[in-house]
Amino acid sequence: MTLSKTLKTLAISAGLGLMLGGLAQAQMAKQPAPPPEMDAWLKAAKLGSYDTGKHDWAEIEKLAMEEGEVIIYSASSRMAKVASAFMEKYPGIKATSYDLGSVKTIEKTVREQNANLFNVDIVTTGGSGQVIHELWAKNRIVNFVPDMFYDRIPAENREPVLIRVLEAVVFMYNGEAYPDQPPVNNMWELTEEPWKGKVVMKDPLQSLTNYMGVATLVQHADELAAAYKRHTGKDIVLSDGVPDAGYEYILRLLRNDLVILKSGSKSAAASGKPGQANPPTSFGAMTYYRYNFSRGLVNAFYKDIDPAAKIIYPTFTAIARQAPNPNAAKLFTAFLLGSTELTAGTKLEKPYKEGRSAELLLGLLPYFEPGSKSPRDDVPFPEGGDAWDAMKAWTVDPDFMFREGPKVRDFWIQESAG
Amino acid sequence: MGEPKGTSIYFQIRRLFNSPERLLAVFFLSLLSLLVITPLVEIVWDALSYQEYDLAYRPEAEVGGFTLFHLERVFTGRLSRALFYKPLVNSLLIGAGVTVLAVSMGSALAWLMVRTDLPYRGFFGAMAVVPYMMPSWVLALAWMTMFKNDRIGGSDGLFTFYFGVQPPDWIAYGMFPIIITLALHYYAYAYLLVSGALLTVDSELEEAGAICGLSRFQRLWRITAPLLLPAIGSAVVLTFIRILGTFGTPALLGLPVRFFTFSTQIFVSLNAGSTGDGYVLAVVLVLMAIVFIYINTRLLGVRRSFVTVTGKGFRQRRIPLGRWRMPLAILIGFFIVSTVFAPLILLAWESLLITPGEYGLGKLTLHFWIGEAGEDFVDGDAGVLRNDQILAALWNSLRLGFFAAAINGVAGLLIGYAIVRTRGSMMSRGLESIAFAPYIFPSIALGAIYLGIFSTGYGPMPALYGTFTLLVLITTVKNLPFTSRTGISALLQIDKSLEEAARVQGISWIKRMFRIIIPMSTSGLVAGMMLTFITAMRELSLIILLLTPSTMVMTGLIFGYESEDKVQHAGAVTLILVLIIIGVNLLVRRFFGDGLTSLRQS
C-alpha cells in the first residue's frame, strides 16, 4: 500500500515535474535583454523595444534606398522570385536571396553570429523549435510586424515571431486510381498489410518538414490511440519499449515497409503519377499539389482521414541581429505580406503572376497556391486551395519540437534501420 | 637539453635560410600540419564534448564540457546498431565486393591489353580510362533509369517500359547494384596501376618459366602475378578506401530499400545537426583506412617494389590468344559499351524525354536543352543551355578544377623538391608522410572535418564556410598525395649535379627552378595537374557538405536535380560535365601526352 502510494506520489510529482519542465521550457522561449552592441543597433534601427508599433513608411523607404541592398537567407528556392519582384518594385535596392534550406539557414546564421559576422538582413525559414528557441530566444533575430498588417494578422501568426506563410504536411493519394473517394479513412489502415511497401515519404532525417510532421504525429499520441480504437474497436497494444501510440504509429509505418525517398518531388510523383495500377500513398508537403498543374500529376488529399488531415507548419520571417540593412529589411518584410489593398473579397484571376493579381499579391505570389496559406486572415484562397479550411489540423509546436524532437529523430534512426 | 644549444639553434636557423629545400620542407610541413592534423584533433575534440543539441538529452550538461556521450550513442547505446554496426557491415561488404570485382576486372583487362595480341587495343585502351573521368555515380543514375521499379512509384524504368516486367527490388536497389555500378567505375584504378606494372615486367622472365616446363597458367600464376602483387596491393588499398568514403552511389541506390552505409550516415547526421555522431563516425572511418593501409603494407612488405628493370635486354612479347582472340575482343567491347557508351546514351535519352518514364521515340523533345523558361512545364525552368544557374555552376566547376590543378601542380613540385633534396632526414620523411595523409581521409570524412573547422574564423583567418576558397582548399589538399607523388618521381629523375653545376656558377635558386627543374619535370607536372583537374570536376563526396548556392558546382547541381526528380535536367547536365572532362583531357593529351599515366606511379 505504502509502496504503491509512494509510487503514485512519485508518478504524480514526475508528471508535475514534466509539466513544470514544459512550462519552464515554454517560459525559456523568451527574448532576453539584448547585449549593448545589439541594443545600440536596435535603437538606431527602431526595432525591438524601440519599435513603437507605428512605422513611417516614407522614411523607411528613403533609408532603405540609401542602404541599397538586402540579403536574405531562406529555406525556399521560390524566395529568389520574391527577390526579383521586390527589385522591380524598388529598383534602387538589390535583393539577394540565398536558398540554403532550413537546416543550413539556421546553422549559417548561428555560426556567423558566433563569429561576430553580421551579413544577413532577413532570415526566413521553417523549423519551429529551432527558430523560436535557438534564434529568437537567443537574440539572433528580431521580430518585426509592419503596422498596417498588425490588425490583419491573428496574434498567433505574428507572436513571438512573424509567420510569412503557413503550409502543411498531408497524406496524398492517386486521384485517378481512386476517383470517387480516398482508399482509406483512418491513418492506421496505412500500417496494415494492403499498404505494405505502399506508403512513401521523403526521409525525415533529410527534410525538416517531414521531421516536424512525424514529430507532431507523435505529439498527438492520445488522439492516435483513440483513432485506433475507432478503427479496430480495440485498445492499442504497444510494442516492447514503445512509450505511446504516437511512437507506435511511426513504428508500424516503418515495419509495414515504408518506402523512404530522397526528395519531396519524388514522393509526390510516387503517389501522383497517372497510369499506375497500384499507386502508393505519400506523406509530405501539401504544396507538392502544384505538380498537378506543372507536371501532370493526379494527387488528391485525404481530406477527412482520422484523426487529423493536415499538420500545419509555419515559415517564419524575422530581421537578423545587427542586420546591416535594417530598413531595407523592413521594406522587404512588408513586401512579403502582400498589398494592403488585398482583402478577403478580392477576386484574383489566373494567371496570378500577371497584371492586377501580381500587383496585389507581391511577395505572397510564389506561395499563392493550394497547400499554402497567408498569415493574414484577409487573403482569399487560390483556386483549389479552399480544402485548407475543411481539413482538420494539428499545428507543429515549437516547444514540443525542441524538447522531444531529437528523441523522435533517434527513434526514427533506430527503427528505420530495421 | 643543456650545452651548446644556443649556438646550435642559431646554426640550425642559419642553415635553414641558406637552403631553400629545407625552408620549403619546414613551410609545407607546418602548413600541412595545420590543414591535415589540426582538423583531425579538432573533430576528435568536438566528438568528445557536449554540443548545443545534446541539451535535449542532458539538460544539465555544459556545452563544451568533456563527455563520452557521443561515443556511447554511436558504440553502445540503443542507436548503435542503426548508426554504427549495420552501416559498418554494409560499408565493409560493399568495400570488399567492389574491391574484389574491380581489381580482378582491372587486372585482367590490363593483362589482356599489355601482354596479349588482343585486337583494337588502341581503342580499348583509350576507352578503358573513360569511366575514371566520369563521376562515380553516373552509372548509378543510369542504373536507376534502366532498372527502377514501382517500389518508389513515379515513372517507369526503361526495362519495365520495354518488357512490362518490374525488376525485383534486389536488382533495382541496395547492395547488388551499388557493388556493380561502383566496380564498373573503380576498375580503372586497378587497370592503370597493373598495366603500369606489367609494362616493366620482362617477358624473358616468363619465357624462362616456359623453359623450365611451366604451363601457361602456371607462368601467369607463379611468375607474373607475384611481380604484380605490389601494384595489385596498391589498387586494393586505393579502391577500398575510396569506396568507404563514397557517398553518391549508396545515397542514390540504397535509400529506397533503407540500405545505409557509413558515408550516408555521416551525411545524415551532419545534415540533421547531430554533428557529434557524425564526427565520431568520420574518425572511425579515418582509423579504418589507417588500419587497412597498415595491414596491407605489412602483408606486402614495406618496400613495395621488386627490381624488374635491369641493365640487360628488355623485351615485351605478346602472348597469342589464338582462338580466344575474337571472343575476348567481343567481351571487352561489350564491357566498354556497357560502362562507357550505355550510361551516356541513357542520360542523353533521358534528357530528351517529354515525360519521364515514356521512352518512345515519338515522345522526345529538345526543350530541356534549349527551351525557354515558361510556366507549366516542370516548374518553368529554362533548358540547360539557357539556364544561368547551370552556366554559373559550370563556371564554378571549371574554376575549381583550374585553381586546384594549378595550386596542386606548384605545391606538388615544391613538395617533391623538398622531399627529394632533403632525403634521408627526418624532415623529408615527415613531409612525405604528411603529404600522403589526406589519402587516408575518406572523402566524406574530410568534408565533414573541414565543415567543422572552417565554419568559424581563427585569428586573422575569416570563416571560410560558404566561400569558393574553401572548395579550392579542400580539393587541393585531397589531391596532394597524387601530385606530391608525381613531384617526387619527377624530381628523382633530375640528378642533383645539374643543379649543383648551376649553383657553382652563382645562379640563384629561383632561376635554377625556372631554368632547370620546371622544364625538366613538365610532363610529370602536367600529368599531376590533369589528374587534379579531372578529380575536382567530378567530385561530389568531398564537397557535398560544403556547397552553398553561390558556390554551386556541376556535380552538386546534378545531385539537386536528381533529388527534385528533374530527370531530364539531371541527364543533360551530367552529359555536359562528362563531355567537358573528356574534352579537356583529350586537349591536354594532345599537347602534353597521356595525363593518366601518372597514376601508374602512385
PDB file of N, CA and C in Angstrom, chain B residues 38-48 276 278-280 282-283 286 441 445 448-450 452-453:
ATOM      1  N   THR B  38      45.584  19.306 -37.483  1.00  0.00           N
ATOM      2  CA  THR B  38      44.726  20.053 -36.561  1.00  0.00           C
ATOM      3  C   THR B  38      43.251  19.773 -36.776  1.00  0.00           C
ATOM      4  N   PRO B  39      42.779  19.718 -38.024  1.00  0.00           N
ATOM      5  CA  PRO B  39      41.357  19.416 -38.192  1.00  0.00           C
ATOM      6  C   PRO B  39      40.954  18.115 -37.511  1.00  0.00           C
ATOM      7  N   LEU B  40      41.834  17.131 -37.629  1.00  0.00           N
ATOM      8  CA  LEU B  40      41.511  15.838 -37.043  1.00  0.00           C
ATOM      9  C   LEU B  40      41.399  15.962 -35.527  1.00  0.00           C
ATOM     10  N   VAL B  41      42.375  16.658 -34.937  1.00  0.00           N
ATOM     11  CA  VAL B  41      42.354  16.864 -33.493  1.00  0.00           C
ATOM     12  C   VAL B  41      41.069  17.588 -33.094  1.00  0.00           C
ATOM     13  N   GLU B  42      40.749  18.592 -33.881  1.00  0.00           N
ATOM     14  CA  GLU B  42      39.570  19.402 -33.566  1.00  0.00           C
ATOM     15  C   GLU B  42      38.281  18.585 -33.565  1.00  0.00           C
ATOM     16  N   ILE B  43      38.095  17.727 -34.566  1.00  0.00           N
ATOM     17  CA  ILE B  43      36.831  16.990 -34.573  1.00  0.00           C
ATOM     18  C   ILE B  43      36.822  15.891 -33.519  1.00  0.00           C
ATOM     19  N   VAL B  44      38.006  15.371 -33.193  1.00  0.00           N
ATOM     20  CA  VAL B  44      38.042  14.414 -32.088  1.00  0.00           C
ATOM     21  C   VAL B  44      37.570  15.136 -30.835  1.00  0.00           C
ATOM     22  N   TRP B  45      38.015  16.363 -30.668  1.00  0.00           N
ATOM     23  CA  TRP B  45      37.611  17.140 -29.512  1.00  0.00           C
ATOM     24  C   TRP B  45      36.099  17.385 -29.511  1.00  0.00           C
ATOM     25  N   ASP B  46      35.576  17.787 -30.671  1.00  0.00           N
ATOM     26  CA  ASP B  46      34.133  18.035 -30.766  1.00  0.00           C
ATOM     27  C   ASP B  46      33.334  16.771 -30.462  1.00  0.00           C
ATOM     28  N   ALA B  47      33.872  15.653 -30.910  1.00  0.00           N
ATOM     29  CA  ALA B  47      33.163  14.399 -30.684  1.00  0.00           C
ATOM     30  C   ALA B  47      33.160  14.045 -29.207  1.00  0.00           C
ATOM     31  N   LEU B  48      34.108  14.580 -28.470  1.00  0.00           N
ATOM     32  CA  LEU B  48      34.233  14.230 -27.056  1.00  0.00           C
ATOM     33  C   LEU B  48      33.723  15.325 -26.122  1.00  0.00           C
ATOM     34  N   GLY B 276      28.028  15.639 -33.444  1.00  0.00           N
ATOM     35  CA  GLY B 276      28.822  14.753 -32.596  1.00  0.00           C
ATOM     36  C   GLY B 276      28.845  13.336 -33.147  1.00  0.00           C
ATOM     37  N   GLY B 278      28.132  12.385 -36.166  1.00  0.00           N
ATOM     38  CA  GLY B 278      28.778  12.396 -37.476  1.00  0.00           C
ATOM     39  C   GLY B 278      30.292  12.374 -37.356  1.00  0.00           C
ATOM     40  N   TYR B 279      30.814  13.150 -36.407  1.00  0.00           N
ATOM     41  CA  TYR B 279      32.271  13.215 -36.254  1.00  0.00           C
ATOM     42  C   TYR B 279      32.839  11.913 -35.719  1.00  0.00           C
ATOM     43  N   VAL B 280      32.126  11.299 -34.794  1.00  0.00           N
ATOM     44  CA  VAL B 280      32.601  10.005 -34.298  1.00  0.00           C
ATOM     45  C   VAL B 280      32.727   9.037 -35.475  1.00  0.00           C
ATOM     46  N   ALA B 282      33.067   9.765 -38.615  1.00  0.00           N
ATOM     47  CA  ALA B 282      34.135  10.199 -39.523  1.00  0.00           C
ATOM     48  C   ALA B 282      35.492   9.755 -39.008  1.00  0.00           C
ATOM     49  N   VAL B 283      35.714   9.895 -37.705  1.00  0.00           N
ATOM     50  CA  VAL B 283      37.003   9.482 -37.148  1.00  0.00           C
ATOM     51  C   VAL B 283      37.189   7.972 -37.292  1.00  0.00           C
ATOM     52  N   VAL B 286      38.380   7.211 -40.720  1.00  0.00           N
ATOM     53  CA  VAL B 286      39.808   7.501 -40.890  1.00  0.00           C
ATOM     54  C   VAL B 286      40.644   6.391 -40.259  1.00  0.00           C
ATOM     55  N   PHE B 441      42.033  10.001 -45.563  1.00  0.00           N
ATOM     56  CA  PHE B 441      40.747  10.542 -45.166  1.00  0.00           C
ATOM     57  C   PHE B 441      39.718  10.207 -46.225  1.00  0.00           C
ATOM     58  N   ALA B 445      34.508  12.104 -45.049  1.00  0.00           N
ATOM     59  CA  ALA B 445      35.015  12.424 -43.715  1.00  0.00           C
ATOM     60  C   ALA B 445      35.815  13.725 -43.749  1.00  0.00           C
ATOM     61  N   ALA B 448      33.488  16.527 -43.885  1.00  0.00           N
ATOM     62  CA  ALA B 448      32.881  16.761 -42.569  1.00  0.00           C
ATOM     63  C   ALA B 448      33.836  17.521 -41.669  1.00  0.00           C
ATOM     64  N   ILE B 449      35.098  17.141 -41.731  1.00  0.00           N
ATOM     65  CA  ILE B 449      36.098  17.784 -40.884  1.00  0.00           C
ATOM     66  C   ILE B 449      36.237  19.259 -41.267  1.00  0.00           C
ATOM     67  N   TYR B 450      36.323  19.515 -42.562  1.00  0.00           N
ATOM     68  CA  TYR B 450      36.501  20.911 -42.997  1.00  0.00           C
ATOM     69  C   TYR B 450      35.266  21.751 -42.703  1.00  0.00           C
ATOM     70  N   GLY B 452      33.419  21.414 -40.141  1.00  0.00           N
ATOM     71  CA  GLY B 452      33.505  21.749 -38.726  1.00  0.00           C
ATOM     72  C   GLY B 452      34.544  22.817 -38.443  1.00  0.00           C
ATOM     73  N   ILE B 453      35.683  22.701 -39.086  1.00  0.00           N
ATOM     74  CA  ILE B 453      36.796  23.586 -38.776  1.00  0.00           C
ATOM     75  C   ILE B 453      36.597  24.979 -39.338  1.00  0.00           C
TER      76      ILE B 453
END
